[in-house]
mmCIF file of C-alpha atoms in Angstrom:
data_model
loop_
_atom_site.group_PDB
_atom_site.id
_atom_site.type_symbol
_atom_site.label_atom_id
_atom_site.label_comp_id
_atom_site.label_asym_id
_atom_site.label_seq_id
_atom_site.Cartn_x
_atom_site.Cartn_y
_atom_site.Cartn_z
ATOM 1 C CA UNK A 19 5.523 -1.413 12.098
ATOM 2 C CA UNK A 20 7.462 -4.252 13.703
ATOM 3 C CA UNK A 21 10.566 -5.186 11.720
ATOM 4 C CA UNK A 22 12.444 -8.455 11.496
ATOM 5 C CA UNK A 23 16.030 -8.314 10.290
ATOM 6 C CA UNK A 24 17.488 -11.499 8.864
ATOM 7 C CA UNK A 25 21.175 -12.185 8.357
ATOM 8 C CA UNK A 26 22.999 -13.057 6.324
ATOM 9 C CA UNK A 27 20.991 -12.148 3.248
ATOM 10 C CA UNK A 28 22.865 -14.683 1.109
ATOM 11 C CA UNK A 29 24.852 -17.760 2.114
ATOM 12 C CA UNK A 30 26.686 -20.199 -0.146
ATOM 13 C CA UNK A 31 28.348 -23.199 1.502
ATOM 14 C CA UNK A 32 29.731 -26.607 0.658
ATOM 15 C CA UNK A 33 27.813 -29.773 1.400
ATOM 16 C CA UNK A 34 28.596 -31.036 4.894
ATOM 17 C CA UNK A 35 29.271 -27.626 6.437
ATOM 18 C CA UNK A 36 27.329 -26.167 9.351
ATOM 19 C CA UNK A 37 25.577 -22.792 9.259
ATOM 20 C CA UNK A 38 23.494 -20.446 11.357
ATOM 21 C CA UNK A 39 21.049 -17.800 10.179
ATOM 22 C CA UNK A 40 19.641 -15.113 12.407
ATOM 23 C CA UNK A 41 16.370 -13.251 12.811
ATOM 24 C CA UNK A 42 16.430 -10.153 15.014
ATOM 25 C CA UNK A 43 13.982 -7.490 16.088
ATOM 26 C CA UNK A 44 13.652 -4.710 18.645
ATOM 27 C CA UNK A 45 10.046 -5.840 19.209
ATOM 28 C CA UNK A 46 8.701 -8.694 21.291
ATOM 29 C CA UNK A 47 6.752 -11.377 19.452
ATOM 30 C CA UNK A 48 4.277 -13.759 20.988
ATOM 31 C CA UNK A 49 5.540 -16.455 18.642
ATOM 32 C CA UNK A 50 7.943 -16.784 15.758
ATOM 33 C CA UNK A 51 7.773 -19.042 12.744
ATOM 34 C CA UNK A 52 10.397 -20.254 10.274
ATOM 35 C CA UNK A 53 9.438 -21.048 6.697
ATOM 36 C CA UNK A 54 11.411 -22.456 3.777
ATOM 37 C CA UNK A 55 10.588 -21.434 0.238
ATOM 38 C CA UNK A 56 11.850 -23.180 -2.871
ATOM 39 C CA UNK A 57 11.957 -21.442 -6.281
ATOM 40 C CA UNK A 58 8.531 -21.147 -7.906
ATOM 41 C CA UNK A 59 6.680 -22.289 -4.803
ATOM 42 C CA UNK A 60 5.047 -20.796 -1.741
ATOM 43 C CA UNK A 61 6.674 -20.857 1.711
ATOM 44 C CA UNK A 62 6.259 -23.994 3.818
ATOM 45 C CA UNK A 63 6.270 -23.861 7.609
ATOM 46 C CA UNK A 64 9.222 -25.558 9.319
ATOM 47 C CA UNK A 65 8.586 -24.711 12.962
ATOM 48 C CA UNK A 66 6.823 -22.365 15.386
ATOM 49 C CA UNK A 67 8.545 -21.287 18.615
ATOM 50 C CA UNK A 68 6.464 -19.774 21.369
ATOM 51 C CA UNK A 69 8.354 -19.744 24.677
ATOM 52 C CA UNK A 70 11.384 -17.554 25.371
ATOM 53 C CA UNK A 71 14.519 -19.730 25.372
ATOM 54 C CA UNK A 72 12.753 -22.545 23.546
ATOM 55 C CA UNK A 73 14.833 -24.890 21.401
ATOM 56 C CA UNK A 74 13.252 -27.129 18.788
ATOM 57 C CA UNK A 75 14.974 -29.708 16.611
ATOM 58 C CA UNK A 76 13.829 -30.943 13.247
ATOM 59 C CA UNK A 77 16.330 -33.589 12.101
ATOM 60 C CA UNK A 78 19.475 -31.563 11.243
ATOM 61 C CA UNK A 79 17.781 -28.203 11.875
ATOM 62 C CA UNK A 80 17.848 -26.569 15.314
ATOM 63 C CA UNK A 81 15.675 -23.529 16.056
ATOM 64 C CA UNK A 82 16.062 -21.288 19.075
ATOM 65 C CA UNK A 83 13.844 -18.480 20.350
ATOM 66 C CA UNK A 84 15.615 -15.795 22.356
ATOM 67 C CA UNK A 85 14.885 -15.434 26.054
ATOM 68 C CA UNK A 86 13.296 -12.029 25.485
ATOM 69 C CA UNK A 87 11.307 -13.291 22.466
ATOM 70 C CA UNK A 88 12.900 -10.673 20.208
ATOM 71 C CA UNK A 89 15.222 -12.892 18.193
ATOM 72 C CA UNK A 90 15.637 -16.377 16.826
ATOM 73 C CA UNK A 91 18.232 -18.502 15.104
ATOM 74 C CA UNK A 92 18.240 -21.476 12.771
ATOM 75 C CA UNK A 93 21.251 -23.790 12.806
ATOM 76 C CA UNK A 94 21.739 -26.454 10.144
ATOM 77 C CA UNK A 95 24.206 -29.266 10.766
ATOM 78 C CA UNK A 96 25.935 -30.993 7.856
ATOM 79 C CA UNK A 97 24.056 -29.078 5.175
ATOM 80 C CA UNK A 98 22.847 -30.970 2.125
ATOM 81 C CA UNK A 99 21.897 -29.721 -1.361
ATOM 82 C CA UNK A 100 18.262 -30.393 -0.466
ATOM 83 C CA UNK A 101 18.510 -27.635 2.158
ATOM 84 C CA UNK A 102 18.890 -25.054 -0.606
ATOM 85 C CA UNK A 103 16.163 -22.431 -0.515
ATOM 86 C CA UNK A 104 14.975 -19.153 0.962
ATOM 87 C CA UNK A 105 14.546 -19.233 4.734
ATOM 88 C CA UNK A 106 12.034 -16.760 6.112
ATOM 89 C CA UNK A 107 11.290 -15.894 9.699
ATOM 90 C CA UNK A 108 7.916 -14.423 10.603
ATOM 91 C CA UNK A 109 6.768 -12.863 13.845
ATOM 92 C CA UNK A 110 3.228 -13.018 15.156
ATOM 93 C CA UNK A 111 1.990 -9.543 16.028
ATOM 94 C CA UNK A 112 -1.350 -8.054 16.913
ATOM 95 C CA UNK A 113 -3.027 -5.791 14.394
ATOM 96 C CA UNK A 114 -4.255 -3.170 16.811
ATOM 97 C CA UNK A 115 -6.701 -1.734 14.279
ATOM 98 C CA UNK A 116 -8.649 -4.927 13.759
ATOM 99 C CA UNK A 117 -7.763 -6.784 16.928
ATOM 100 C CA UNK A 118 -6.549 -9.774 14.977
ATOM 101 C CA UNK A 119 -3.099 -11.155 14.432
ATOM 102 C CA UNK A 120 -0.905 -11.053 11.385
ATOM 103 C CA UNK A 121 2.566 -12.250 10.480
ATOM 104 C CA UNK A 122 5.444 -9.859 9.879
ATOM 105 C CA UNK A 123 8.026 -11.462 7.610
ATOM 106 C CA UNK A 124 11.740 -10.868 7.419
ATOM 107 C CA UNK A 125 13.380 -10.453 4.014
ATOM 108 C CA UNK A 126 14.847 -13.927 4.118
ATOM 109 C CA UNK A 127 18.186 -15.700 3.876
ATOM 110 C CA UNK A 128 18.907 -17.299 0.517
ATOM 111 C CA UNK A 129 20.914 -20.483 1.121
ATOM 112 C CA UNK A 130 22.792 -22.393 -1.566
ATOM 113 C CA UNK A 131 24.404 -25.705 -0.647
ATOM 114 C CA UNK A 132 26.933 -26.791 -3.238
ATOM 115 C CA UNK A 133 27.452 -30.539 -3.740
ATOM 116 C CA UNK B 10 -7.039 -32.155 -0.270
ATOM 117 C CA UNK B 11 -5.627 -29.775 -2.845
ATOM 118 C CA UNK B 12 -4.769 -27.234 -0.131
ATOM 119 C CA UNK B 13 -4.520 -23.663 -1.449
ATOM 120 C CA UNK B 14 -4.831 -23.223 -5.207
ATOM 121 C CA UNK B 15 -4.167 -20.050 -7.172
ATOM 122 C CA UNK B 16 -4.874 -19.092 -10.757
ATOM 123 C CA UNK B 17 -3.397 -17.985 -13.037
ATOM 124 C CA UNK B 18 0.234 -19.049 -12.565
ATOM 125 C CA UNK B 19 1.568 -16.252 -14.766
ATOM 126 C CA UNK B 20 0.041 -13.107 -16.228
ATOM 127 C CA UNK B 21 1.225 -10.076 -18.157
ATOM 128 C CA UNK B 22 -0.901 -6.926 -17.975
ATOM 129 C CA UNK B 23 -0.679 -3.593 -19.685
ATOM 130 C CA UNK B 24 -0.755 -0.419 -17.590
ATOM 131 C CA UNK B 25 -4.356 0.475 -16.742
ATOM 132 C CA UNK B 26 -5.791 -2.999 -17.256
ATOM 133 C CA UNK B 27 -7.624 -4.842 -14.506
ATOM 134 C CA UNK B 28 -7.621 -8.449 -13.417
ATOM 135 C CA UNK B 29 -8.649 -10.797 -10.634
ATOM 136 C CA UNK B 30 -6.306 -13.282 -9.006
ATOM 137 C CA UNK B 31 -8.205 -16.328 -7.832
ATOM 138 C CA UNK B 32 -7.547 -18.197 -4.581
ATOM 139 C CA UNK B 33 -9.376 -21.235 -3.242
ATOM 140 C CA UNK B 34 -8.730 -23.394 -0.187
ATOM 141 C CA UNK B 35 -10.382 -26.702 0.673
ATOM 142 C CA UNK B 36 -9.242 -26.996 4.309
ATOM 143 C CA UNK B 37 -12.222 -25.137 5.805
ATOM 144 C CA UNK B 38 -9.863 -22.482 7.151
ATOM 145 C CA UNK B 39 -11.286 -19.340 8.700
ATOM 146 C CA UNK B 40 -8.413 -17.010 7.877
ATOM 147 C CA UNK B 41 -7.190 -16.165 4.424
ATOM 148 C CA UNK B 42 -4.432 -13.784 3.317
ATOM 149 C CA UNK B 43 -2.940 -12.133 0.273
ATOM 150 C CA UNK B 44 0.771 -11.310 0.193
ATOM 151 C CA UNK B 45 3.073 -9.881 -2.401
ATOM 152 C CA UNK B 46 6.726 -10.828 -2.621
ATOM 153 C CA UNK B 47 9.219 -8.549 -4.328
ATOM 154 C CA UNK B 48 12.855 -9.596 -4.855
ATOM 155 C CA UNK B 49 14.849 -9.222 -1.654
ATOM 156 C CA UNK B 50 11.877 -7.746 0.202
ATOM 157 C CA UNK B 51 10.190 -10.686 1.915
ATOM 158 C CA UNK B 52 6.415 -10.967 2.045
ATOM 159 C CA UNK B 53 4.128 -7.996 2.534
ATOM 160 C CA UNK B 54 0.503 -8.455 3.617
ATOM 161 C CA UNK B 55 -2.009 -6.843 1.251
ATOM 162 C CA UNK B 56 -5.375 -7.884 2.679
ATOM 163 C CA UNK B 57 -6.675 -10.571 4.950
ATOM 164 C CA UNK B 58 -9.992 -12.079 6.001
ATOM 165 C CA UNK B 59 -11.032 -13.663 9.282
ATOM 166 C CA UNK B 60 -14.130 -15.277 7.810
ATOM 167 C CA UNK B 61 -16.743 -15.025 5.096
ATOM 168 C CA UNK B 62 -17.936 -11.452 4.719
ATOM 169 C CA UNK B 63 -15.092 -9.948 6.775
ATOM 170 C CA UNK B 64 -11.974 -8.421 5.241
ATOM 171 C CA UNK B 65 -9.370 -5.934 6.419
ATOM 172 C CA UNK B 66 -6.351 -4.095 5.091
ATOM 173 C CA UNK B 67 -2.813 -5.257 5.620
ATOM 174 C CA UNK B 68 0.416 -3.344 5.198
ATOM 175 C CA UNK B 69 0.176 -2.510 1.453
ATOM 176 C CA UNK B 70 -3.510 -2.401 0.365
ATOM 177 C CA UNK B 71 -3.431 0.509 -2.092
ATOM 178 C CA UNK B 72 -4.434 -0.454 -5.634
ATOM 179 C CA UNK B 73 -6.103 -3.707 -4.571
ATOM 180 C CA UNK B 74 -9.512 -4.911 -3.473
ATOM 181 C CA UNK B 75 -10.782 -8.176 -2.031
ATOM 182 C CA UNK B 76 -14.012 -9.918 -1.203
ATOM 183 C CA UNK B 77 -14.850 -13.052 0.786
ATOM 184 C CA UNK B 78 -18.310 -14.298 -0.061
ATOM 185 C CA UNK B 79 -17.550 -17.921 0.863
ATOM 186 C CA UNK B 80 -15.175 -19.689 3.252
ATOM 187 C CA UNK B 81 -13.304 -21.247 0.338
ATOM 188 C CA UNK B 82 -12.661 -18.304 -1.997
ATOM 189 C CA UNK B 83 -10.706 -15.096 -1.546
ATOM 190 C CA UNK B 84 -10.148 -13.285 -4.865
ATOM 191 C CA UNK B 85 -7.805 -10.312 -5.178
ATOM 192 C CA UNK B 86 -8.788 -7.590 -7.622
ATOM 193 C CA UNK B 87 -6.291 -5.244 -9.263
ATOM 194 C CA UNK B 88 -7.843 -2.114 -10.738
ATOM 195 C CA UNK B 89 -5.831 0.101 -13.106
ATOM 196 C CA UNK B 90 -2.652 -1.976 -13.012
ATOM 197 C CA UNK B 91 0.624 -0.091 -12.538
ATOM 198 C CA UNK B 92 4.264 -1.217 -13.007
ATOM 199 C CA UNK B 93 4.702 -1.010 -9.213
ATOM 200 C CA UNK B 94 2.306 -3.957 -8.935
ATOM 201 C CA UNK B 95 4.731 -6.244 -10.776
ATOM 202 C CA UNK B 96 5.371 -8.932 -8.181
ATOM 203 C CA UNK B 97 4.681 -12.508 -7.136
ATOM 204 C CA UNK B 98 1.389 -12.827 -5.295
ATOM 205 C CA UNK B 99 0.753 -15.510 -2.702
ATOM 206 C CA UNK B 100 -2.513 -16.507 -1.144
ATOM 207 C CA UNK B 101 -2.439 -18.279 2.216
ATOM 208 C CA UNK B 102 -4.898 -19.676 4.728
ATOM 209 C CA UNK B 103 -4.933 -20.752 8.365
ATOM 210 C CA UNK B 104 -7.539 -22.148 10.724
ATOM 211 C CA UNK B 105 -6.784 -19.682 13.499
ATOM 212 C CA UNK B 106 -5.055 -16.318 13.269
ATOM 213 C CA UNK B 107 -2.694 -16.157 16.199
ATOM 214 C CA UNK B 108 0.390 -18.330 15.863
ATOM 215 C CA UNK B 109 -1.266 -20.818 13.539
ATOM 216 C CA UNK B 110 0.415 -22.387 10.534
ATOM 217 C CA UNK B 111 -0.245 -20.523 7.307
ATOM 218 C CA UNK B 112 -0.561 -22.696 4.204
ATOM 219 C CA UNK B 113 0.525 -20.978 1.030
ATOM 220 C CA UNK B 114 -0.519 -21.432 -2.552
ATOM 221 C CA UNK B 115 2.035 -21.742 -5.384
ATOM 222 C CA UNK B 116 1.845 -18.059 -6.301
ATOM 223 C CA UNK B 117 0.925 -15.916 -9.301
ATOM 224 C CA UNK B 118 3.720 -14.101 -11.101
ATOM 225 C CA UNK B 119 2.344 -10.816 -12.437
ATOM 226 C CA UNK B 120 4.143 -8.439 -14.762
ATOM 227 C CA UNK B 121 2.706 -5.020 -15.598
ATOM 228 C CA UNK B 122 4.203 -3.397 -18.698
#
């Protein structure tokens, strides 16, 4: 089983601060996705990174995929209360039994941005 | 498009009871998935389907069954409910499997007492 470790598990910051959350594994992933989940709802995809070293920006969010495709980070600049939620990373791995692909999820980082 | 819909939103079961969680998607997606989410544990894949008539086990399939008779529907059956099945269940779908965006439903919160 391929594992994804996310850190920190919880993060509480003031509005306007910057933060970085991490997603690490000893396994190589062909792609990695970041989702955000708000209370009472399902996860919503933010970004998919595919190439080692890739950097993608989504407004104040910056996503990076490690050169070896084993880790990723999410950096938020000037956090706002609307950024509050659970951030999940998910790695794309092959299910060798069925020959199809499935996502392996990390446990998530719960972010609270205080006004 | 409604996307992925799940019913019911909440359910309480007694130990040993059975129930079916419904999932429907209107995006003509090939792949459909069932996950469970326990507090602090992320999402675990229960079963998935790559198309009508084809299903396969995920990471935690014990105590569950699925069927996929149509492209749109992917019900999850719980037989002989146990307290360990208390969780939030999410259905998701995607057009392709590898690297494609998964679209999630709003979830079903199940409590087994």
